[in-house]
Coordinates of C-alpha atoms in Angstrom, one line a residue:
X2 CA 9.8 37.4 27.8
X3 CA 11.0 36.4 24.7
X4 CA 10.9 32.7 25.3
X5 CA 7.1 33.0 26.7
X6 CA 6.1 34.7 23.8
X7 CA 7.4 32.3 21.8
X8 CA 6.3 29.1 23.7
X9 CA 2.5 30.7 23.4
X10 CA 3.2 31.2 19.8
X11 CA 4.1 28.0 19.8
X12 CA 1.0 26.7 21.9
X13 CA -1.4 28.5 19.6
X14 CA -0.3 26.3 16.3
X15 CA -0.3 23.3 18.0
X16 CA -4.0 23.9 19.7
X17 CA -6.8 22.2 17.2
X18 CA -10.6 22.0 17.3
X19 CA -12.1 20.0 20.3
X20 CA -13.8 17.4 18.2
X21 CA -10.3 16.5 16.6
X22 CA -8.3 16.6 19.5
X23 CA -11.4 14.0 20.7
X24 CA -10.9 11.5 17.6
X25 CA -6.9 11.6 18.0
X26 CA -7.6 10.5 21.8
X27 CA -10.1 7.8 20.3
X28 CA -13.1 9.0 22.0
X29 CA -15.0 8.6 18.9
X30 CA -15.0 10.0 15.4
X31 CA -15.3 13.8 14.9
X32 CA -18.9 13.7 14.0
X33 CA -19.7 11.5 17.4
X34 CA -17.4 13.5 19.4
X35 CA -19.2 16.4 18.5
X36 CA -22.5 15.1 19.7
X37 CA -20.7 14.1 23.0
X38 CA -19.6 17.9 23.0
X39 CA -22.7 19.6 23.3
X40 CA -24.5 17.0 25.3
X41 CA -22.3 18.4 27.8
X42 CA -20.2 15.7 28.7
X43 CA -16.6 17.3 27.9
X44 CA -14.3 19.9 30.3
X45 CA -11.5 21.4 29.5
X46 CA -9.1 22.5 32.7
X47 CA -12.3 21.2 34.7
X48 CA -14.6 23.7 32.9
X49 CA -17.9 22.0 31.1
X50 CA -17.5 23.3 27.4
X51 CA -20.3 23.1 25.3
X52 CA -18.6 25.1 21.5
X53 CA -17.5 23.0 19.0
X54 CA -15.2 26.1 18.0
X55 CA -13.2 25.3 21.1
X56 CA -9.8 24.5 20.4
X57 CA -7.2 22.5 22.9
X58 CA -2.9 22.3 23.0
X59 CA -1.1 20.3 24.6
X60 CA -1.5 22.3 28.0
X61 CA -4.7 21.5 28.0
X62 CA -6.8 18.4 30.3
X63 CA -9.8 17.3 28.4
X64 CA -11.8 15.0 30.3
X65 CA -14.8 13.2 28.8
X66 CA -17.5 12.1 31.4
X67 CA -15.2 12.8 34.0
X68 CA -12.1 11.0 32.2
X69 CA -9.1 12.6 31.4
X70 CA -8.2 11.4 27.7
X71 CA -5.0 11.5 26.2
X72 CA -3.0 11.0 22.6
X73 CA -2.9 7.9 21.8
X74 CA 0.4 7.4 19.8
X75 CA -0.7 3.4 18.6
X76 CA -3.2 3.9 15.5
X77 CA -5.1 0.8 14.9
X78 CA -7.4 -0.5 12.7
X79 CA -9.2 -3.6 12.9
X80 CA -11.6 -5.4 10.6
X81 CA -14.1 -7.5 12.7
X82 CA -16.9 -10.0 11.3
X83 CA -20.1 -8.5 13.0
X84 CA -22.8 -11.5 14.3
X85 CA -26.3 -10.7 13.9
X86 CA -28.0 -9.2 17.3
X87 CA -25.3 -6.1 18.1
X88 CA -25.7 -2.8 17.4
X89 CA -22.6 -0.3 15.9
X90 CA -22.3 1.9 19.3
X91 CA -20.1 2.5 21.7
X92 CA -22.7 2.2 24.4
X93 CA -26.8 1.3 23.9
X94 CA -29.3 2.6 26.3
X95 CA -31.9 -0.4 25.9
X96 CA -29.1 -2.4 27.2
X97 CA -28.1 -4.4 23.5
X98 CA -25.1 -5.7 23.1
X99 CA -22.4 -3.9 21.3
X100 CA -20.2 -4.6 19.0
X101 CA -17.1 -3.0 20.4
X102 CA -17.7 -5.4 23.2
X103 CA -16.6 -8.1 21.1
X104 CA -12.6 -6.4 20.9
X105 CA -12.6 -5.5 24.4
X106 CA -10.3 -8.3 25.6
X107 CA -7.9 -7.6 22.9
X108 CA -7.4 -4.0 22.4
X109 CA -6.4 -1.6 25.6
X110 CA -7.3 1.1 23.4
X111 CA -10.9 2.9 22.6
X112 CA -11.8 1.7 19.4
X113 CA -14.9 3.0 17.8
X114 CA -16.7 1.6 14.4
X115 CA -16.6 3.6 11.2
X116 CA -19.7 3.7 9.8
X117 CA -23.0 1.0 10.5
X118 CA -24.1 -1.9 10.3
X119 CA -27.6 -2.5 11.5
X120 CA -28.4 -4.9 15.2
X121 CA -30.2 -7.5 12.7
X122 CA -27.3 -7.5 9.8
X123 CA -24.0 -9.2 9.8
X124 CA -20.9 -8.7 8.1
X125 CA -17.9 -6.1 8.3
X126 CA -17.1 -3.2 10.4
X127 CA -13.7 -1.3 10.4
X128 CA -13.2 -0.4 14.1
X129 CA -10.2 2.1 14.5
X130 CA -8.8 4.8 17.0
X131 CA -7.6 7.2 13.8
X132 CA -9.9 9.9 13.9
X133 CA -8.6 11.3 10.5
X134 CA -8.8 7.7 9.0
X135 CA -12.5 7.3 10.1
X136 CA -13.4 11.1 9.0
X137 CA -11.7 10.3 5.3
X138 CA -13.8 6.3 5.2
X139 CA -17.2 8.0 6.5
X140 CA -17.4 11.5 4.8
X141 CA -20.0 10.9 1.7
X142 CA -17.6 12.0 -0.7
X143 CA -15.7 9.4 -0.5
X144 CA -18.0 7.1 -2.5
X145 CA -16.2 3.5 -0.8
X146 CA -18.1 1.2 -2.0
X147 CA -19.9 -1.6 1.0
X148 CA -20.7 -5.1 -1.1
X149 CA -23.5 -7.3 0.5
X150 CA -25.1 -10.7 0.4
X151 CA -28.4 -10.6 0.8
X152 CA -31.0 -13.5 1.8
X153 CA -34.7 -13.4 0.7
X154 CA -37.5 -15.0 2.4
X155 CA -39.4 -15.0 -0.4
X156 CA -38.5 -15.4 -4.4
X157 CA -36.8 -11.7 -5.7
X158 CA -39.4 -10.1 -7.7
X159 CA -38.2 -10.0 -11.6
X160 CA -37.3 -6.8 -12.0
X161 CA -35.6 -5.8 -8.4
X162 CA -32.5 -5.8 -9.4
X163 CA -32.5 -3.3 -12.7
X164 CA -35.0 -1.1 -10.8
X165 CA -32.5 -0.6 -7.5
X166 CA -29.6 0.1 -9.9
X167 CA -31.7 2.4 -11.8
X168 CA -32.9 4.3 -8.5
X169 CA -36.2 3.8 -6.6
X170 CA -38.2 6.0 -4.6
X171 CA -39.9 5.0 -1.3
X172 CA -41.1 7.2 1.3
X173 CA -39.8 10.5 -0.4
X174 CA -35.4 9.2 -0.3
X175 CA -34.0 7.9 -3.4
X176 CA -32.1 4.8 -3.2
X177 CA -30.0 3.6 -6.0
X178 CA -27.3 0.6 -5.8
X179 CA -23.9 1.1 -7.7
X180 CA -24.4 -2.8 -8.4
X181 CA -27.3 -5.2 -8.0
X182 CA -27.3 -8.7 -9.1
X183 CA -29.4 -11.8 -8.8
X184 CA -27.6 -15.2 -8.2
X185 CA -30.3 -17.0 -7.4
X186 CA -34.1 -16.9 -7.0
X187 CA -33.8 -16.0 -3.4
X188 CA -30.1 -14.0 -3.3
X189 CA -29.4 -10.6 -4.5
X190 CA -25.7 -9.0 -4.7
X191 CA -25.6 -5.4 -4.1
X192 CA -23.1 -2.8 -3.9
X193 CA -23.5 0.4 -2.4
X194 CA -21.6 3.4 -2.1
X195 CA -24.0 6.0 -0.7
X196 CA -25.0 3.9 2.3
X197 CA -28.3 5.7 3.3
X198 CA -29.7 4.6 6.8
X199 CA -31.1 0.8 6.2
X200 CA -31.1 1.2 2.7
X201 CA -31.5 -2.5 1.8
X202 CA -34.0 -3.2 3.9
X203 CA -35.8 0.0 2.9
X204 CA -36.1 -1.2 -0.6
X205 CA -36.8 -5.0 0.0
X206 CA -40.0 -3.5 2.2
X207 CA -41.1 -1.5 -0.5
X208 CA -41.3 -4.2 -2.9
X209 CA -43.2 -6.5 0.1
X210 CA -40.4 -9.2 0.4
X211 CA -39.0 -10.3 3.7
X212 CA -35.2 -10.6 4.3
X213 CA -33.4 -13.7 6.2
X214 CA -29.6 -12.8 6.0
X215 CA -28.2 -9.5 5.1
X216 CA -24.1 -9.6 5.1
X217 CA -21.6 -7.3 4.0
X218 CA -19.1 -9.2 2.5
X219 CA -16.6 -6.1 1.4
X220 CA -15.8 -2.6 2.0
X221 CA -13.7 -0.7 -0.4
X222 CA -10.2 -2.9 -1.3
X223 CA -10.9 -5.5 1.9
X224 CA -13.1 -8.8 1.8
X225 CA -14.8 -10.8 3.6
X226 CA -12.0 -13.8 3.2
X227 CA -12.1 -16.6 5.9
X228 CA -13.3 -14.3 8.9
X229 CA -16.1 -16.6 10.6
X230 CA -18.8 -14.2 12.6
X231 CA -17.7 -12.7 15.5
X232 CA -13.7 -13.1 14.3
X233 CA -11.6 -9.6 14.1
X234 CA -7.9 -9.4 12.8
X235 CA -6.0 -6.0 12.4
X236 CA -5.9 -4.9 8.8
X237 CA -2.6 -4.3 7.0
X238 CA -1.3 -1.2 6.0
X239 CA -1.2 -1.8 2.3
X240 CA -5.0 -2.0 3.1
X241 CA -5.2 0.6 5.2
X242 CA -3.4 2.6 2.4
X243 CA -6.0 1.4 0.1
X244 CA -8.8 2.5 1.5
X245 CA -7.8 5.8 1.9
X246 CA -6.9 5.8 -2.0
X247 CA -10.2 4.8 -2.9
X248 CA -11.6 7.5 -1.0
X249 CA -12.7 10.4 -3.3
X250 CA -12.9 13.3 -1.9
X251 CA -10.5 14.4 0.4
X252 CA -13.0 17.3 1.9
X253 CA -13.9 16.3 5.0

C-alpha cells in the first residue's frame, strides 16, 4: 500500500493542465490548444473532455480528433520565409494554402507558427513544437519586437511616419509603431512590438494609401539574412536563447 500511495503521489505532481500537456505534444500552442479543447475535439482515456482545468499524467491517453498524441522529446524551432498567398494555420476551411505545408517534407514532427503573418504578407514566421517557447514569444508582455518592409502603391503621405510612432486612432484601436521610418517616397520601415491584428494595413487604409509588399524582415535578435521566400532553416540555439531573453515578461 505503501508503494501505491506513493506512485499516486507521484502521479499527481507530474499531472499538468490539458492545454500544456497539448503544446508539449505539439498540437498547437496553449492558447490554440485551448480552443481545440472546448470545440470538443480532445478525450482523455476515450472520454470527450470539454474543461480546460483538466489536468493529465503520464497514465493518461489524450487523443486529439481521434489521435493519440504523445511527448515529443525533439524541440525544434525553425525560422521559415513565408511567400505571399498562405495563411498562419494549421488547417484553413476555405481550402488556402498553409504555411506549415511548406515544412511538411522535412519535419516528422507537428510544428505549429508562433504568432501571424497575414495570407497577403510575406516574411518570417518561427514555427516550433515547444509549447513553453511559443507561450513566452506570443504572450503580449513580452514586447519582441517584428521589423517590416513595407511597399506603397502610392507616394507616403508627409507625415505617416511621425504620426504612427506617435499613435493613431482608427476605428476606436490605437495603433502606435515602436519605430517608423521613411527610406523612400514609396517605402516605410516599421517596427512593431504590440502586433495588433493587421496593424499595418490598418493604418495605411486609414490614411487612403494602397500597399504592394508588406515583409517582415526581423523578429526579436533573428533577420531576415539570405532566406529567399518559401526557404526555412532551423534556428540556433544562441538564437533561440535570445529570444527568450528579449522577452519581457515572464508571466504567461
Amino acid at each position: 500500500m505503501p508503494g501505491n500511495q506513493q506512485n499516486q503521489e507521484q502521479t499527481a505532481q507530474d499531472a499538468v493542465r490539458l492545454q500544456l500537456y497539448m503544446a508539449r505534444c505539439g498540437v498547437a500552442s496553449r492558447r490554440a490548444s485551448e480552443a481545440i479543447i472546448l470545440a470538443g475535439r480532445v478525450s482523455v482515456n476515450g472520454t470527450v473532455v470539454t474543461e480546460l482545468g483538466t489536468k493529465v499524467g503520464p497514465a493518461d491517453h489524450v487523443s486529439v480528433d481521434g489521435r493519440e498524441i504523445h511527448l515529443e522529446l525533439d524541440k525544434r524551432y525553425v525560422l521559415l520565409n513565408k511567400p505571399a498567398g498562405y495563411v498562419c494555420s494549421l488547417s484553413d476551411e476555405q481550402g488556402r494554402p498553409v504555411a506549415a505545408s511548406l515544412l511538411k517534407e522535412a519535419y516528422s514532427e507537428r510544428l505549429y507558427n508562433v504568432g501571424r503573418l497575414d495570407m497577403f504578407s510575406c516574411g518570417l514566421i518561427i514555427f516550433t513544437n515547444d509549447g513553453d517557447f511559443a507561450a513566452k514569444l506570443s504572450h503580449p508582455s513580452a514586447e519582441m519586437e517584428k521589423e517590416y518592409i513595407v511597399d506603397s502603391s502610392l507616394p507616403l503621405p508627409r507625415h505617416l511616419a511621425q504620426d504612427f510612432m506617435k499613435g493613431i486612432r482608427v476605428d476606436g484601436v490605437f495603433y502606435r509603431a515602436q519605430e517608423a521610418e521613411e527610406l523612400n517616397a514609396r517605402r516605410l520601415r516599421v517596427v512593431l512590438i504590440e502586433g495588433k491584428n493587421r496593424e499595418i494595413r490598418r493604418v495605411f487604409e486609414y490614411y487612403g494609401v494602397g500597399i504592394k509588399r508588406l515583409i517582415r524582415i526581423r523578429i526579436g535578435n533573428v533577420g531576415i539574412g539570405k532566406l529567399e521566400e518559401g526557404q526555412f532553416r532551423d534556428l540556433s540555439a544562441k538564437e533561440v536563447s535570445g529570444l527568450l531573453r528579449l522577452c519581457r515578461g515572464g508571466q504567461y
